[in-house]
């Protein structure tokens, strides 16, 4: 499974890249609003650090506006993947952009029916938002399982990118289900490597070494 980082913060992206675990980045308007640089500059810098897909989202809500913005975003760097909302207008934009060879990520996906249609429209990725479903007492990971079943049934090429991840178990479950990608907040990347027995074992090894090292 590929690991993307869900942030627009350059320092977090650089740290994750240095760990050797980073395959791509996802941003959204909220994440870009939480960092200092103007959005084009921020995306340019991110694309210099990461070779893999870097998602950047349109803010237009009509198809024509989405396509225009998408082409502008795609001109920033060859690895920009344009996030298009999973709406009716979004389907038109996904189809047109896919025909133009622009990579797309159908975002804000909350149902298997949305996932089916965005795949038919040619989305490169679909982003089921698992944490936001959990927040309203619907099992987010169940949606991931449904999407994988549908895509396997019909051989869709659209990659399943598990988004709105809140904890390490979302990542582990995504991997067990065979999702293509998990986009993970920086804090959760750290949590994935944390184990109390690793810390206790390391402390004991270092204490024992101190006793004999002279
Ligand atoms: O980037 C999209 C998604 O991962 C947002 O997550 O935590 O705002 O629901 P969250």
GROMACS .gro file of C-alpha atoms and ligand atoms in nm:
model
  224
    1UNK     CA    1   0.000   0.000   0.000
    2UNK     CA    2   0.123   0.348  -0.082
    3UNK     CA    3   0.144   0.605   0.196
    4UNK     CA    4   0.063   0.969   0.122
    5UNK     CA    5   0.081   1.244   0.382
    6UNK     CA    6  -0.231   1.454   0.438
    7UNK     CA    7  -0.084   1.800   0.498
    8UNK     CA    8   0.036   2.113   0.320
    9UNK     CA    9   0.310   2.178   0.579
   10UNK     CA   10   0.649   2.156   0.407
   11UNK     CA   11   0.841   2.065   0.724
   12UNK     CA   12   0.610   1.767   0.789
   13UNK     CA   13   0.641   1.655   0.425
   14UNK     CA   14   1.022   1.678   0.441
   15UNK     CA   15   1.033   1.477   0.767
   16UNK     CA   16   0.810   1.202   0.625
   17UNK     CA   17   1.016   1.192   0.302
   18UNK     CA   18   1.337   1.155   0.509
   19UNK     CA   19   1.180   0.850   0.681
   20UNK     CA   20   1.156   0.682   0.340
   21UNK     CA   21   0.784   0.613   0.369
   22UNK     CA   22   0.638   0.884   0.151
   23UNK     CA   23   0.475   0.808  -0.185
   24UNK     CA   24   0.268   1.124  -0.229
   25UNK     CA   25   0.083   1.416  -0.067
   26UNK     CA   26  -0.278   1.522  -0.037
   27UNK     CA   27  -0.381   1.879   0.035
   28UNK     CA   28  -0.718   2.051   0.043
   29UNK     CA   29  -0.823   2.417   0.078
   30UNK     CA   30  -0.836   2.386   0.459
   31UNK     CA   31  -0.486   2.234   0.482
   32UNK     CA   32  -0.342   2.498   0.244
   33UNK     CA   33  -0.504   2.774   0.454
   34UNK     CA   34  -0.308   2.647   0.759
   35UNK     CA   35   0.036   2.727   0.616
   36UNK     CA   36   0.208   3.057   0.541
   37UNK     CA   37   0.290   3.057   0.167
   38UNK     CA   38   0.049   3.157  -0.113
   39UNK     CA   39  -0.107   2.835  -0.246
   40UNK     CA   40   0.078   2.819  -0.583
   41UNK     CA   41   0.412   2.870  -0.412
   42UNK     CA   42   0.328   2.612  -0.146
   43UNK     CA   43   0.232   2.352  -0.409
   44UNK     CA   44   0.544   2.428  -0.615
   45UNK     CA   45   0.766   2.369  -0.310
   46UNK     CA   46   0.582   2.048  -0.217
   47UNK     CA   47   0.622   1.912  -0.571
   48UNK     CA   48   0.998   1.974  -0.550
   49UNK     CA   49   1.021   1.749  -0.241
   50UNK     CA   50   0.791   1.467  -0.359
   51UNK     CA   51   0.806   1.282  -0.693
   52UNK     CA   52   0.472   1.105  -0.643
   53UNK     CA   53   0.122   1.248  -0.683
   54UNK     CA   54   0.045   1.575  -0.501
   55UNK     CA   55  -0.328   1.643  -0.472
   56UNK     CA   56  -0.450   2.002  -0.504
   57UNK     CA   57  -0.820   2.083  -0.495
   58UNK     CA   58  -1.038   2.304  -0.714
   59UNK     CA   59  -1.276   2.545  -0.540
   60UNK     CA   60  -1.513   2.604  -0.834
   61UNK     CA   61  -1.841   2.415  -0.806
   62UNK     CA   62  -1.947   2.423  -1.174
   63UNK     CA   63  -1.791   2.188  -1.431
   64UNK     CA   64  -1.648   2.460  -1.653
   65UNK     CA   65  -1.488   2.639  -1.357
   66UNK     CA   66  -1.348   2.311  -1.220
   67UNK     CA   67  -1.190   2.224  -1.558
   68UNK     CA   68  -1.033   2.570  -1.592
   69UNK     CA   69  -0.892   2.561  -1.236
   70UNK     CA   70  -0.776   2.202  -1.281
   71UNK     CA   71  -0.575   2.293  -1.592
   72UNK     CA   72  -0.418   2.583  -1.405
   73UNK     CA   73  -0.329   2.361  -1.105
   74UNK     CA   74  -0.191   2.090  -1.335
   75UNK     CA   75   0.043   2.347  -1.493
   76UNK     CA   76   0.224   2.392  -1.157
   77UNK     CA   77   0.404   2.056  -1.184
   78UNK     CA   78   0.371   1.727  -1.370
   79UNK     CA   79   0.287   1.535  -1.049
   80UNK     CA   80  -0.014   1.750  -0.951
   81UNK     CA   81  -0.331   1.543  -0.915
   82UNK     CA   82  -0.641   1.757  -0.922
   83UNK     CA   83  -0.902   1.697  -0.653
   84UNK     CA   84  -1.255   1.725  -0.785
   85UNK     CA   85  -1.557   1.701  -0.552
   86UNK     CA   86  -1.782   1.393  -0.593
   87UNK     CA   87  -2.078   1.585  -0.735
   88UNK     CA   88  -2.274   1.575  -1.063
   89UNK     CA   89  -2.071   1.870  -1.198
   90UNK     CA   90  -1.760   1.688  -1.075
   91UNK     CA   91  -1.840   1.391  -1.302
   92UNK     CA   92  -1.833   1.617  -1.609
   93UNK     CA   93  -1.499   1.763  -1.497
   94UNK     CA   94  -1.355   1.416  -1.423
   95UNK     CA   95  -1.449   1.290  -1.769
   96UNK     CA   96  -1.302   1.593  -1.949
   97UNK     CA   97  -0.982   1.596  -1.741
   98UNK     CA   98  -0.932   1.222  -1.782
   99UNK     CA   99  -0.959   1.266  -2.162
  100UNK     CA  100  -0.696   1.543  -2.141
  101UNK     CA  101  -0.461   1.311  -1.949
  102UNK     CA  102  -0.478   1.513  -1.624
  103UNK     CA  103  -0.461   1.299  -1.307
  104UNK     CA  104  -0.766   1.339  -1.083
  105UNK     CA  105  -0.874   1.251  -0.729
  106UNK     CA  106  -1.250   1.236  -0.666
  107UNK     CA  107  -1.272   1.382  -0.318
  108UNK     CA  108  -1.544   1.403  -0.051
  109UNK     CA  109  -1.665   1.052  -0.138
  110UNK     CA  110  -1.911   0.920   0.121
  111UNK     CA  111  -2.103   0.645  -0.062
  112UNK     CA  112  -2.043   0.342  -0.287
  113UNK     CA  113  -2.273   0.495  -0.550
  114UNK     CA  114  -2.051   0.804  -0.573
  115UNK     CA  115  -1.745   0.579  -0.597
  116UNK     CA  116  -1.902   0.377  -0.881
  117UNK     CA  117  -1.983   0.686  -1.087
  118UNK     CA  118  -1.650   0.866  -1.038
  119UNK     CA  119  -1.471   0.550  -1.154
  120UNK     CA  120  -1.690   0.535  -1.467
  121UNK     CA  121  -1.609   0.904  -1.530
  122UNK     CA  122  -1.238   0.817  -1.529
  123UNK     CA  123  -1.110   0.936  -1.188
  124UNK     CA  124  -0.749   0.831  -1.122
  125UNK     CA  125  -0.818   0.809  -0.745
  126UNK     CA  126  -1.127   0.805  -0.526
  127UNK     CA  127  -1.104   0.939  -0.171
  128UNK     CA  128  -1.350   0.787   0.077
  129UNK     CA  129  -1.345   1.009   0.391
  130UNK     CA  130  -1.351   0.743   0.663
  131UNK     CA  131  -1.301   0.964   0.971
  132UNK     CA  132  -1.585   1.199   0.881
  133UNK     CA  133  -1.819   0.897   0.842
  134UNK     CA  134  -1.705   0.759   1.180
  135UNK     CA  135  -1.782   1.106   1.324
  136UNK     CA  136  -2.151   1.063   1.232
  137UNK     CA  137  -2.166   0.703   1.360
  138UNK     CA  138  -2.130   0.534   1.019
  139UNK     CA  139  -1.844   0.287   0.982
  140UNK     CA  140  -1.604   0.462   0.743
  141UNK     CA  141  -1.400   0.150   0.672
  142UNK     CA  142  -1.714  -0.038   0.560
  143UNK     CA  143  -1.733   0.208   0.270
  144UNK     CA  144  -1.373   0.126   0.174
  145UNK     CA  145  -1.461  -0.246   0.164
  146UNK     CA  146  -1.766  -0.176  -0.056
  147UNK     CA  147  -1.565   0.036  -0.300
  148UNK     CA  148  -1.291  -0.228  -0.330
  149UNK     CA  149  -1.555  -0.496  -0.401
  150UNK     CA  150  -1.719  -0.284  -0.673
  151UNK     CA  151  -1.388  -0.193  -0.837
  152UNK     CA  152  -1.267  -0.555  -0.833
  153UNK     CA  153  -1.604  -0.678  -0.971
  154UNK     CA  154  -1.575  -0.455  -1.277
  155UNK     CA  155  -1.200  -0.411  -1.314
  156UNK     CA  156  -1.197  -0.033  -1.265
  157UNK     CA  157  -0.849   0.124  -1.272
  158UNK     CA  158  -0.941   0.400  -1.022
  159UNK     CA  159  -0.719   0.369  -0.715
  160UNK     CA  160  -0.879   0.363  -0.369
  161UNK     CA  161  -0.716   0.635  -0.156
  162UNK     CA  162  -0.836   0.613   0.205
  163UNK     CA  163  -0.868   0.969   0.339
  164UNK     CA  164  -0.977   1.149   0.656
  165UNK     CA  165  -0.766   0.904   0.855
  166UNK     CA  166  -0.769   0.971   1.228
  167UNK     CA  167  -0.576   0.682   1.386
  168UNK     CA  168  -0.332   0.395   1.315
  169UNK     CA  169  -0.611   0.135   1.293
  170UNK     CA  170  -0.759   0.315   0.993
  171UNK     CA  171  -0.423   0.260   0.820
  172UNK     CA  172  -0.389  -0.105   0.926
  173UNK     CA  173  -0.748  -0.181   0.822
  174UNK     CA  174  -0.691  -0.008   0.486
  175UNK     CA  175  -0.385  -0.229   0.427
  176UNK     CA  176  -0.572  -0.545   0.531
  177UNK     CA  177  -0.853  -0.460   0.290
  178UNK     CA  178  -0.610  -0.403   0.003
  179UNK     CA  179  -0.667  -0.029  -0.044
  180UNK     CA  180  -0.418   0.122  -0.291
  181UNK     CA  181  -0.326   0.426  -0.081
  182UNK     CA  182  -0.377   0.568   0.269
  183UNK     CA  183  -0.327   0.941   0.315
  184UNK     CA  184  -0.211   0.986   0.671
  185UNK     CA  185  -0.173   1.295   0.895
  186UNK     CA  186   0.185   1.350   1.019
  187UNK     CA  187   0.088   1.267   1.380
  188UNK     CA  188  -0.056   0.929   1.276
  189UNK     CA  189   0.264   0.839   1.084
  190UNK     CA  190   0.447   0.871   1.419
  191UNK     CA  191   0.179   0.667   1.599
  192UNK     CA  192   0.218   0.386   1.345
  193UNK     CA  193   0.579   0.326   1.458
  194UNK     CA  194   0.515   0.363   1.832
  195UNK     CA  195   0.516   0.049   2.049
  196UNK     CA  196   0.566   0.045   2.428
  197UNK     CA  197   0.763  -0.282   2.411
  198UNK     CA  198   1.005  -0.126   2.161
  199UNK     CA  199   1.064   0.164   2.403
  200UNK     CA  200   1.104  -0.065   2.707
  201UNK     CA  201   1.332  -0.303   2.516
  202UNK     CA  202   1.552  -0.023   2.385
  203UNK     CA  203   1.582   0.135   2.732
  204UNK     CA  204   1.692  -0.200   2.882
  205UNK     CA  205   1.948  -0.264   2.604
  206UNK     CA  206   2.100   0.082   2.656
  207UNK     CA  207   2.110   0.041   3.037
  208UNK     CA  208   2.282  -0.300   3.005
  209UNK     CA  209   2.533  -0.160   2.754
  210UNK     CA  210   2.620   0.125   2.994
  211UNK     CA  211   2.724  -0.136   3.254
  212UNK     CA  212   2.979  -0.310   3.028
  213UNK     CA  213   3.092  -0.053   2.774
  214UNK     CA  214   3.407   0.055   2.974
  215LIG     O1  215  -0.748   1.560   0.263
  215LIG     C1  216  -0.877   1.514   0.284
  215LIG     C2  217  -0.905   1.447   0.415
  215LIG     O2  218  -0.806   1.355   0.448
  215LIG     C3  219  -0.947   1.539   0.525
  215LIG     O3  220  -0.943   1.481   0.653
  215LIG     O4  221  -0.948   1.499   0.899
  215LIG     O5  222  -1.033   1.691   0.761
  215LIG     O6  223  -1.161   1.478   0.777
  215LIG     P1  224  -1.026   1.540   0.778
   0.00000   0.00000   0.00000
